[in-house]
Tab-separated table of C-alpha atoms in Angstrom:
chain	number	residue	atom	x	y	z
A	10	MET	CA	60.142	16.634	221.035
A	11	ASN	CA	61.685	19.839	219.706
A	12	PRO	CA	64.560	21.286	221.680
A	13	ALA	CA	63.959	24.393	223.774
A	14	LEU	CA	67.392	25.698	222.795
A	15	GLU	CA	69.570	24.611	219.910
A	16	PHE	CA	72.981	25.751	218.671
A	17	ARG	CA	73.590	24.970	215.004
A	18	ASP	CA	77.085	25.291	213.549
A	19	VAL	CA	77.853	28.227	215.830
A	20	ALA	CA	81.201	30.001	215.487
A	21	LYS	CA	82.659	32.828	217.528
A	22	THR	CA	85.892	34.771	217.141
A	23	PHE	CA	86.909	37.878	219.045
A	24	THR	CA	88.804	40.493	217.065
A	25	LEU	CA	90.940	42.692	219.303
A	26	HIS	CA	91.334	45.903	217.339
A	27	LEU	CA	93.391	47.520	220.083
A	28	ARG	CA	95.897	44.683	219.827
A	29	GLY	CA	96.565	45.099	216.144
A	30	GLY	CA	93.472	43.188	215.102
A	31	VAL	CA	94.520	39.931	216.724
A	32	GLN	CA	91.910	37.215	216.202
A	33	LEU	CA	90.946	35.008	219.112
A	34	PRO	CA	88.984	32.056	217.816
A	35	VAL	CA	86.707	30.744	220.572
A	36	MET	CA	84.723	28.055	218.827
A	37	GLY	CA	83.474	26.783	215.510
A	38	GLY	CA	80.936	24.208	214.363
A	39	ALA	CA	79.224	24.084	217.755
A	40	ASP	CA	76.095	21.928	217.625
A	41	LEU	CA	74.098	21.337	220.774
A	42	ALA	CA	70.428	20.827	221.605
A	43	VAL	CA	68.839	21.199	225.033
A	44	HIS	CA	65.381	19.730	225.535
A	45	PRO	CA	62.774	20.573	228.158
A	46	GLY	CA	63.497	18.693	231.376
A	47	GLU	CA	67.206	18.345	230.567
A	48	CYS	CA	70.097	19.814	232.494
A	49	VAL	CA	73.060	19.892	230.137
A	50	VAL	CA	76.339	20.720	231.820
A	51	LEU	CA	79.195	22.196	229.792
A	52	GLY	CA	82.583	20.712	230.519
A	53	GLY	CA	86.113	21.520	229.420
A	54	PRO	CA	88.997	23.663	230.653
A	55	SER	CA	88.637	27.384	231.246
A	56	GLY	CA	88.979	29.372	228.069
A	57	ALA	CA	87.293	26.630	226.056
A	58	GLY	CA	84.257	28.835	225.443
A	59	LYS	CA	81.724	27.583	227.977
A	60	SER	CA	80.685	31.035	229.187
A	61	SER	CA	80.770	32.406	225.652
A	62	LEU	CA	78.227	29.789	224.610
A	63	LEU	CA	75.859	30.855	227.407
A	64	LYS	CA	76.378	34.536	226.653
A	65	MET	CA	75.627	34.002	222.971
A	66	ALA	CA	72.403	32.190	223.856
A	67	TYR	CA	71.394	35.161	226.015
A	68	GLY	CA	72.316	37.652	223.274
A	69	ASN	CA	74.988	39.164	225.461
A	70	TYR	CA	77.722	38.147	222.996
A	71	ARG	CA	77.258	38.239	219.271
A	72	CYS	CA	77.298	35.059	217.271
A	73	ASP	CA	79.435	35.342	214.118
A	74	HIS	CA	78.122	32.310	212.314
A	75	GLY	CA	75.363	29.717	212.619
A	76	GLN	CA	72.039	29.807	214.423
A	77	ILE	CA	70.936	29.805	218.047
A	78	LEU	CA	67.318	28.726	218.011
A	79	VAL	CA	65.142	29.434	221.021
A	80	ARG	CA	61.648	28.084	221.218
A	81	ASP	CA	59.394	30.904	222.334
A	82	GLY	CA	55.881	29.553	222.790
A	83	GLU	CA	54.690	28.566	219.323
A	84	THR	CA	57.505	30.273	217.446
A	85	VAL	CA	61.258	29.844	217.173
A	86	VAL	CA	63.599	32.822	217.414
A	87	ASP	CA	67.179	32.798	216.106
A	88	VAL	CA	69.079	34.797	218.703
A	89	ALA	CA	72.051	35.057	216.325
A	90	SER	CA	70.053	37.244	213.949
A	91	ALA	CA	67.228	38.605	216.136
A	92	SER	CA	66.705	42.342	216.652
A	93	PRO	CA	67.512	43.864	220.051
A	94	ARG	CA	63.788	44.170	220.767
A	95	ALA	CA	63.200	40.483	220.013
A	96	ILE	CA	66.060	39.503	222.328
A	97	LEU	CA	64.696	41.704	225.129
A	98	ALA	CA	61.294	40.045	224.693
A	99	LEU	CA	62.929	36.606	224.991
A	100	ARG	CA	64.633	37.699	228.185
A	101	ARG	CA	61.328	38.829	229.658
A	102	ARG	CA	59.414	35.642	229.028
A	103	THR	CA	61.677	32.791	227.908
A	104	ILE	CA	65.312	32.885	229.027
A	105	SER	CA	66.816	33.457	232.462
A	106	TYR	CA	70.535	33.838	232.962
A	107	VAL	CA	72.333	33.557	236.277
A	108	SER	CA	75.840	34.934	235.983
A	109	GLN	CA	78.618	34.519	238.502
A	110	PHE	CA	78.495	38.103	239.571
A	111	LEU	CA	75.679	40.396	240.546
A	112	ARG	CA	75.639	43.719	238.755
A	113	VAL	CA	74.849	45.985	241.658
A	114	ILE	CA	72.514	48.940	241.331
A	115	PRO	CA	73.211	51.755	243.798
A	116	ARG	CA	70.540	52.408	246.433
A	117	VAL	CA	68.294	49.439	245.600
A	118	GLY	CA	67.846	46.857	248.362
A	119	ALA	CA	68.269	43.095	247.895
A	120	ARG	CA	64.569	42.252	248.162
A	121	GLU	CA	63.675	44.933	245.621
A	122	VAL	CA	66.459	43.798	243.258
A	123	VAL	CA	64.885	40.341	243.227
A	124	ALA	CA	61.251	41.525	243.110
A	125	ALA	CA	62.064	43.854	240.182
A	126	ALA	CA	63.371	40.873	238.224
A	127	GLY	CA	60.074	39.134	238.964
A	128	ARG	CA	58.045	42.088	237.709
A	129	GLU	CA	60.162	42.277	234.557
A	130	GLY	CA	59.341	38.597	234.071
A	131	GLY	CA	55.635	39.368	234.214
A	132	LEU	CA	54.739	38.679	237.860
A	133	PRO	CA	52.266	41.045	239.528
A	134	ALA	CA	54.021	43.333	242.041
A	135	ASP	CA	52.564	41.699	245.180
A	136	ILE	CA	53.406	38.166	244.040
A	137	ALA	CA	56.904	39.247	242.986
A	138	LEU	CA	57.517	40.585	246.487
A	139	VAL	CA	56.271	37.416	248.194
A	140	ARG	CA	58.318	35.210	245.852
A	141	ALA	CA	61.399	37.366	246.425
A	142	GLU	CA	61.090	36.879	250.182
A	143	GLU	CA	60.508	33.140	249.813
A	144	LEU	CA	63.606	32.739	247.657
A	145	LEU	CA	65.839	34.873	249.866
A	146	SER	CA	64.723	32.891	252.943
A	147	ARG	CA	65.234	29.616	251.152
A	148	LEU	CA	68.738	30.753	250.178
A	149	ASN	CA	69.465	31.676	253.814
A	150	LEU	CA	70.026	35.369	253.215
A	151	PRO	CA	69.459	36.936	256.677
A	152	GLU	CA	66.319	39.041	256.777
A	153	ARG	CA	68.228	42.014	258.197
A	154	LEU	CA	69.993	42.309	254.813
A	155	TRP	CA	66.860	42.378	252.668
A	156	ASP	CA	66.462	46.135	252.614
A	157	LEU	CA	70.157	46.867	252.138
A	158	PRO	CA	71.745	47.380	248.718
A	159	PRO	CA	73.881	44.302	247.939
A	160	ALA	CA	76.970	46.402	247.127
A	161	THR	CA	78.349	45.755	250.600
A	162	PHE	CA	77.428	42.054	250.734
A	163	SER	CA	79.973	39.236	250.646
A	164	GLY	CA	80.528	37.362	247.372
A	165	GLY	CA	78.380	34.463	248.512
A	166	GLU	CA	75.535	36.745	249.630
A	167	GLN	CA	75.595	38.611	246.327
A	168	GLN	CA	75.571	35.346	244.468
A	169	ARG	CA	72.474	34.206	246.339
A	170	VAL	CA	70.698	37.462	245.463
A	171	ASN	CA	71.696	36.819	241.856
A	172	ILE	CA	70.300	33.284	241.939
A	173	ALA	CA	67.022	34.554	243.391
A	174	ARG	CA	66.888	37.122	240.579
A	175	GLY	CA	67.403	34.460	237.949
A	176	LEU	CA	64.837	32.057	239.385
A	177	ILE	CA	62.006	34.318	240.504
A	178	ALA	CA	60.219	34.369	237.154
A	179	GLU	CA	59.922	30.776	235.991
A	180	ARG	CA	61.058	30.909	232.413
A	181	PRO	CA	61.325	27.788	230.235
A	182	ILE	CA	65.077	28.157	229.620
A	183	LEU	CA	67.638	28.682	232.340
A	184	LEU	CA	71.320	29.471	231.699
A	185	LEU	CA	73.581	29.046	234.723
A	186	ASP	CA	77.172	30.280	234.770
A	187	GLU	CA	78.749	28.833	237.915
A	188	PRO	CA	75.867	29.796	240.192
A	189	THR	CA	77.431	27.962	243.140
A	190	ALA	CA	81.027	29.202	242.817
A	191	SER	CA	81.148	31.169	246.098
A	192	LEU	CA	78.644	29.166	248.157
A	193	ASP	CA	79.167	26.890	251.133
A	194	ALA	CA	77.935	23.295	251.117
A	195	GLN	CA	74.611	24.105	252.771
A	196	ASN	CA	73.714	26.776	250.226
A	197	ARG	CA	75.009	24.683	247.347
A	198	ALA	CA	72.493	22.039	248.401
A	199	VAL	CA	69.687	24.630	248.334
A	200	VAL	CA	70.675	25.682	244.821
A	201	VAL	CA	70.773	22.043	243.708
A	202	ASP	CA	67.210	21.593	245.011
A	203	LEU	CA	66.033	24.756	243.224
A	204	ILE	CA	67.657	23.635	239.964
A	205	ARG	CA	66.135	20.175	240.194
A	206	ALA	CA	62.709	21.667	240.861
A	207	ARG	CA	62.952	23.791	237.687
A	208	GLN	CA	64.083	20.756	235.752
A	209	ALA	CA	61.220	18.634	237.104
A	210	ALA	CA	58.839	21.417	236.072
A	211	GLY	CA	60.047	20.989	232.477
A	212	ALA	CA	62.553	23.799	232.095
A	213	ALA	CA	65.555	23.319	229.812
A	214	LEU	CA	68.791	24.033	231.679
A	215	LEU	CA	72.262	24.688	230.332
A	216	GLY	CA	74.985	25.344	232.856
A	217	ILE	CA	78.583	25.481	233.971
A	218	PHE	CA	79.405	23.967	237.362
A	219	HIS	CA	82.922	23.501	238.608
A	220	ASP	CA	81.881	21.757	241.846
A	221	THR	CA	81.857	18.052	241.099
A	222	ASP	CA	79.162	17.346	243.697
A	223	VAL	CA	76.798	19.933	242.189
A	224	ARG	CA	77.503	18.751	238.669
A	225	GLU	CA	76.790	15.140	239.552
A	226	ALA	CA	73.628	16.108	241.372
A	227	VAL	CA	72.063	18.097	238.537
A	228	ALA	CA	73.518	16.968	235.194
A	229	THR	CA	71.465	14.808	232.896
A	230	ARG	CA	74.289	15.039	230.345
A	231	VAL	CA	77.783	16.549	230.192
A	232	VAL	CA	79.012	18.053	226.924
A	233	ASP	CA	82.722	18.734	226.520
A	234	VAL	CA	83.068	22.020	224.642
A	235	THR	CA	86.651	21.256	223.535
A	236	ALA	CA	84.821	19.372	220.761
A	237	PHE	CA	83.753	22.815	219.506
A	238	ALA	CA	87.304	24.160	219.331
A	239	GLN	CA	87.644	26.165	216.175
A	240	THR	CA	89.296	24.142	213.468
A	241	ARG	CA	88.782	26.637	210.682
A	242	ALA	CA	91.853	28.830	210.693
A	243	ALA	CA	90.933	32.277	211.934
B	26	MET	CA	55.655	46.643	212.217
B	27	SER	CA	55.440	50.390	212.119
B	28	ASP	CA	54.265	51.269	215.603
B	29	ALA	CA	57.361	53.327	216.342
B	30	LEU	CA	56.870	56.397	218.505
B	31	LEU	CA	59.614	58.293	216.726
B	32	GLN	CA	61.379	57.792	213.415
B	33	ALA	CA	64.550	59.576	212.385
B	34	ARG	CA	65.496	59.256	208.739
B	35	GLY	CA	68.762	60.368	207.167
B	36	LEU	CA	69.394	63.206	209.610
B	37	THR	CA	72.336	65.227	208.365
B	38	LYS	CA	73.752	68.481	209.673
B	39	ARG	CA	76.772	70.340	208.328
B	40	TYR	CA	78.614	73.257	209.855
B	41	GLY	CA	80.503	74.562	206.866
B	42	ALA	CA	82.603	71.691	205.624
B	43	ARG	CA	82.287	69.743	208.871
B	44	LEU	CA	79.680	67.017	209.140
B	45	ALA	CA	78.256	67.206	212.664
B	46	CYS	CA	75.689	64.550	212.002
B	47	ALA	CA	75.766	62.259	208.990
B	48	ASP	CA	72.780	60.303	207.699
B	49	VAL	CA	71.447	59.066	211.048
B	50	SER	CA	68.325	56.899	210.982
B	51	PHE	CA	66.639	54.969	213.774
B	52	ASP	CA	63.250	54.043	215.224
B	53	LEU	CA	62.264	54.422	218.845
B	54	ASP	CA	59.399	52.359	220.250
B	55	PRO	CA	57.069	53.459	223.038
B	56	GLY	CA	58.689	52.707	226.397
B	57	GLU	CA	62.116	52.146	224.857
B	58	VAL	CA	65.272	53.737	226.260
B	59	LEU	CA	67.957	54.538	223.679
B	60	ALA	CA	71.370	55.781	224.745
B	61	ILE	CA	73.556	57.775	222.358
B	62	VAL	CA	77.178	57.487	223.452
B	63	GLY	CA	80.398	58.973	222.174
B	64	GLU	CA	83.066	61.445	223.131
B	65	SER	CA	82.825	65.234	222.965
B	66	GLY	CA	82.449	66.367	219.389
B	67	SER	CA	81.055	63.025	218.204
B	68	GLY	CA	77.799	64.709	217.190
B	69	LYS	CA	75.598	63.178	219.852
B	70	SER	CA	74.299	66.498	221.200
B	71	THR	CA	73.787	67.817	217.660
B	72	LEU	CA	71.711	64.720	216.951
B	73	LEU	CA	69.617	65.350	220.057
B	74	SER	CA	69.027	68.970	219.009
B	75	LEU	CA	67.946	67.787	215.558
B	76	ILE	CA	65.501	65.335	217.145
B	77	ALA	CA	64.159	68.078	219.396
B	78	THR	CA	63.699	70.301	216.296
B	79	GLU	CA	65.889	72.951	217.888
B	80	LEU	CA	68.232	72.662	214.913
B	81	GLN	CA	67.213	72.412	211.273
B	82	PRO	CA	68.831	69.474	209.468
B	83	ASN	CA	70.425	70.009	206.054
B	84	SER	CA	68.558	66.895	205.057
B	85	GLY	CA	66.525	64.146	206.673
B	86	SER	CA	63.451	64.135	208.866
B	87	VAL	CA	62.049	63.302	212.278
B	88	SER	CA	58.531	61.919	212.568
B	89	TYR	CA	56.548	61.402	215.744
B	90	ARG	CA	53.395	59.455	216.489
B	91	MET	CA	50.977	61.973	217.909
B	92	ARG	CA	48.446	61.025	220.574
B	93	ASP	CA	45.852	60.439	217.843
B	94	GLY	CA	48.076	57.610	216.524
B	95	ILE	CA	49.145	59.422	213.350
B	96	LEU	CA	52.849	59.655	212.521
B	97	ARG	CA	53.680	63.225	211.531
B	98	ASP	CA	56.806	64.826	210.116
B	99	LEU	CA	57.858	67.338	212.769
B	100	GLY	CA	59.391	69.582	210.135
B	101	LEU	CA	55.916	70.094	208.663
B	102	LEU	CA	54.163	71.049	211.917
B	103	SER	CA	53.135	74.646	212.455
B	104	GLU	CA	55.127	76.514	215.086
B	105	ALA	CA	52.093	76.437	217.429
B	106	GLU	CA	51.683	72.676	217.012
B	107	ARG	CA	55.376	72.089	217.561
B	108	ARG	CA	55.436	74.164	220.735
B	109	ALA	CA	52.335	72.457	222.095
B	110	LEU	CA	53.962	69.076	221.520
B	111	MET	CA	57.186	70.085	223.279
B	112	ARG	CA	55.258	71.556	226.215
B	113	THR	CA	53.110	68.509	226.882
B	114	ASP	CA	54.067	65.229	225.215
B	115	TRP	CA	57.853	65.713	225.221
B	116	GLY	CA	60.308	66.515	227.942
B	117	PHE	CA	63.902	67.725	227.646
B	118	VAL	CA	66.221	67.353	230.641
B	119	ARG	CA	69.354	69.376	229.985
B	120	GLN	CA	72.869	69.096	231.267
B	121	ASP	CA	72.822	72.738	232.309
B	122	ALA	CA	69.830	73.148	234.616
B	123	ALA	CA	69.821	76.899	233.975
B	124	LYS	CA	68.774	76.140	230.388
B	125	GLY	CA	65.947	73.853	231.450
B	126	LEU	CA	64.619	75.819	234.423
B	127	ARG	CA	63.535	79.357	235.162
B	128	MET	CA	66.154	80.210	237.720
B	129	ALA	CA	64.326	83.180	239.256
B	130	VAL	CA	61.044	81.328	239.765
B	131	SER	CA	60.307	79.086	242.767
B	132	ALA	CA	60.585	75.289	242.465
B	133	GLY	CA	56.812	74.996	242.713
B	134	GLY	CA	56.441	77.709	240.082
B	135	ASN	CA	58.804	75.894	237.720
B	136	VAL	CA	56.622	72.814	237.831
B	137	GLY	CA	53.339	74.764	237.840
B	138	GLU	CA	54.385	76.842	234.841
B	139	ARG	CA	54.695	73.769	232.657
B	140	LEU	CA	51.252	72.574	233.803
B	141	MET	CA	49.769	75.958	232.902
B	142	GLY	CA	51.529	75.776	229.552
B	143	ALA	CA	49.694	72.501	229.020
B	144	GLY	CA	46.371	74.176	229.756
B	145	ALA	CA	45.814	73.765	233.520
B	146	ARG	CA	44.069	76.777	235.041
B	147	HIS	CA	42.919	75.885	238.544
B	148	TYR	CA	45.481	77.201	241.044
B	149	GLY	CA	44.730	74.631	243.755
B	150	THR	CA	45.082	71.703	241.350
B	151	ILE	CA	48.290	73.089	239.884
B	152	ARG	CA	49.803	73.617	243.314
B	153	GLY	CA	48.730	70.148	244.486
B	154	THR	CA	50.121	68.399	241.405
B	155	ALA	CA	53.357	70.381	241.622
B	156	LEU	CA	53.788	69.366	245.268
B	157	ASP	CA	53.157	65.712	244.428
B	158	TRP	CA	55.827	65.803	241.753
B	159	LEU	CA	58.351	67.596	243.913
B	160	ALA	CA	57.854	64.869	246.540
B	161	LYS	CA	58.355	62.188	243.868
B	162	VAL	CA	61.727	63.670	242.977
B	163	GLU	CA	62.602	63.933	246.672
B	164	ILE	CA	62.493	67.703	247.030
B	165	ALA	CA	61.357	68.486	250.582
B	166	ALA	CA	58.099	70.414	251.013
B	167	ASP	CA	59.898	73.252	252.829
B	168	ARG	CA	61.998	73.993	249.707
B	169	VAL	CA	59.066	74.385	247.326
B	170	ASP	CA	59.079	78.169	247.483
B	171	ASP	CA	62.838	78.480	246.977
B	172	PRO	CA	64.163	79.282	243.502
B	173	PRO	CA	66.596	76.791	241.915
B	174	THR	CA	69.442	79.290	242.379
B	175	ARG	CA	69.427	78.118	246.015
B	176	PHE	CA	69.489	74.430	245.061
B	177	SER	CA	72.457	72.087	244.727
B	178	GLY	CA	73.291	70.606	241.308
B	179	GLY	CA	71.558	67.333	242.085
B	180	MET	CA	68.393	69.077	243.313
B	181	ARG	CA	68.274	71.223	240.186
B	182	GLN	CA	68.377	68.123	238.012
B	183	ARG	CA	65.620	66.515	240.067
B	184	LEU	CA	63.565	69.684	239.694
B	185	GLN	CA	64.082	69.580	235.923
B	186	ILE	CA	62.779	66.031	235.932
B	187	ALA	CA	59.661	67.018	237.893
B	188	ARG	CA	59.063	69.996	235.594
B	189	ASN	CA	59.322	67.766	232.530
B	190	LEU	CA	57.304	64.810	233.761
B	191	VAL	CA	54.409	66.697	235.355
B	192	THR	CA	52.489	66.846	232.055
B	193	GLY	CA	52.727	63.079	231.491
B	194	PRO	CA	54.986	63.120	228.410
B	195	ARG	CA	55.537	59.969	226.375
B	196	LEU	CA	59.041	60.904	225.238
B	197	VAL	CA	61.832	62.489	227.262
B	198	LEU	CA	65.149	63.630	225.820
B	199	MET	CA	68.065	63.817	228.228
B	200	ASP	CA	71.390	65.491	227.498
B	201	GLU	CA	74.089	64.325	229.950
B	202	PRO	CA	71.706	64.660	232.909
B	203	THR	CA	74.195	63.377	235.485
B	204	SER	CA	77.493	64.844	234.353
B	205	GLY	CA	79.140	67.356	236.616
B	206	LEU	CA	77.495	65.889	239.723
B	207	ASP	CA	79.258	64.144	242.608
B	208	VAL	CA	79.091	60.377	242.239
B	209	SER	CA	76.771	59.849	245.209
B	210	VAL	CA	74.437	62.487	243.787
B	211	GLN	CA	74.694	60.837	240.375
B	212	ALA	CA	73.709	57.485	241.827
B	213	ARG	CA	70.646	58.962	243.492
B	214	LEU	CA	69.583	60.758	240.312
B	215	LEU	CA	70.134	57.696	238.135
B	216	ASP	CA	68.117	55.562	240.504
B	217	LEU	CA	65.303	58.115	240.421
B	218	ILE	CA	65.353	58.258	236.609
B	219	ARG	CA	65.473	54.468	236.365
B	220	GLY	CA	62.474	54.088	238.673
B	221	LEU	CA	60.351	56.751	236.972
B	222	VAL	CA	61.119	55.515	233.459
B	223	ALA	CA	60.036	51.984	234.381
B	224	GLU	CA	57.003	53.114	236.375
B	225	LEU	CA	55.705	55.509	233.713
B	226	GLY	CA	56.755	53.459	230.662
B	227	LEU	CA	58.542	56.475	229.189
B	228	ALA	CA	60.433	56.414	225.933
B	229	VAL	CA	63.798	58.099	226.463
B	230	ILE	CA	66.664	59.216	224.265
B	231	ILE	CA	69.625	59.871	226.529
B	232	VAL	CA	72.914	61.361	225.380
B	233	THR	CA	75.823	60.430	227.620
B	234	HIS	CA	79.555	59.974	227.483
B	235	ASP	CA	79.281	57.687	230.521
B	236	LEU	CA	78.953	54.037	229.512
B	237	ALA	CA	77.820	53.063	233.016
B	238	VAL	CA	74.838	55.407	232.646
B	239	ALA	CA	74.012	53.828	229.285
B	240	ARG	CA	74.247	50.343	230.804
B	241	LEU	CA	72.071	51.169	233.772
B	242	LEU	CA	69.301	52.962	231.901
B	243	SER	CA	69.121	51.913	228.279
B	244	HIS	CA	67.808	49.001	226.261
B	245	ARG	CA	69.670	49.935	223.102
B	246	VAL	CA	72.738	51.996	222.409
B	247	MET	CA	74.073	53.920	219.412
B	248	VAL	CA	77.791	54.705	219.359
B	249	MET	CA	78.684	57.908	217.498
B	250	ARG	CA	81.980	59.087	216.150
B	251	ALA	CA	82.655	62.085	213.909
B	252	GLY	CA	78.949	62.555	213.272
B	253	ARG	CA	78.259	58.972	212.264
B	254	VAL	CA	76.596	56.077	214.049
B	255	ILE	CA	79.343	53.457	213.925
B	256	GLU	CA	77.758	50.714	216.009
B	257	THR	CA	74.300	50.070	217.365
B	258	GLY	CA	72.535	47.251	219.176
B	259	LEU	CA	71.427	45.785	222.455
B	260	THR	CA	73.194	47.778	225.187
B	261	ASP	CA	74.869	44.894	227.010
B	262	GLN	CA	75.909	43.286	223.709
B	263	VAL	CA	77.582	46.450	222.423
B	264	LEU	CA	79.314	47.041	225.771
B	265	ASP	CA	80.333	43.428	226.475
B	266	ASP	CA	81.187	42.379	222.921
B	267	PRO	CA	81.997	45.592	221.039
B	268	ARG	CA	82.786	45.054	217.390
B	269	GLU	CA	84.119	48.361	216.102
B	270	PRO	CA	87.654	49.492	216.959
B	271	TYR	CA	86.384	52.787	218.376
B	272	THR	CA	83.761	51.084	220.571
B	273	GLN	CA	86.415	48.689	221.851
B	274	LEU	CA	88.554	51.697	222.714
B	275	LEU	CA	85.681	53.426	224.559
B	276	VAL	CA	84.790	50.293	226.528
B	277	SER	CA	88.393	49.487	227.400
B	278	SER	CA	89.050	53.055	228.551
B	279	VAL	CA	86.594	52.828	231.440
B	280	LEU	CA	88.157	52.329	234.841
B	281	ALA	CA	86.415	49.593	236.769
B	282	ALA	CA	85.790	50.680	240.360
């Protein structure tokens, strides 16, 4: 079977022009394939480039070298060279990304934040609203908070809104950047169930999980990204 | 794939020896929001005026796909055609509300006037549509007969939006629509713009020096400096992984709240 997401010889270096052009090599020669139904967990110390890999796959960071191939229905898109419009189309129908932090929008309530993500992913408005409520209930976000903007929520509450946003439209590729970092054990277990359900439904998952219990519960494979450390001198 | 709504090609404007806008080209698709960012004097407002055909370029062209599907060079339109286009299919929300509104005319009249300019004649329909739009931009019914001179800055901007959107334009230009407003007023206005743009599928070109505004509203961003586009791309990519020294400076100069 073809992978849903594949990194081929990917390299990334940050150039800090405000620091005299200092070069920060993040990785080089990164090869990794994620197949449908797999949950690949990235391992390695912080600063090894785990988040950068996810952000490159989402088009949030540029990729300096190599290819990042995303299967999009019958075609394959190289995120490393795709136009902004092509990347936005992938985000609508193919790739979800759950970051650690919710980017809050003033004045928009939690339920609407989640439902809007569903509509952007192609769900009809009424279904998006129902799904948003189901997910927020499942994630134990008290109903009295649903109409409030998440700006004032605790870290864990914001994170649950963010997870609901990332999961509402069921896209074939799911990128997870420490989705359980600020959650208690009960809510971590809910997230594990949600992740396993997406995996069982055939989604390809690539994630970072620092909690050992979560990692062991969801990982089909752990890849140590220190193997991708840049050897080419920057 | 030439289904662009608007095409700018090689737009160049000189003021004497100074290049205010140098060889700028881009395409804008229907429903796409493009932010033009840069500091004062970077040429971003000059570029917007060139796009709006309020300034003549020294060279280059702007083409627009008319409602009949044909892409036409705006520089070759007759004055009557150009005005008709600006009155109906385009909107222009300006930083200074006094330049985008008729300050001595009531709020309802400001919206109604644009409808009449687009050919509406029936008073009852005009009034009804104007009231609907004023409600959409959260202007209370009891303020409809007040002139914008009696409105706050935020209300004036919301009135400008109603006046521009009432004719169902496909493209709206915005020049720093939120600057000079209190932050809470800004947030309300941005949220309103964000909602309407998504609901109506508008194409927007927004000039702003505020990177947070660009991030909240736009799909793509162009960074300008000294009249040139120095970096362009997906908004979150340019803001989270800026490549050019000047873009890195702009991004790193923002205070995180």
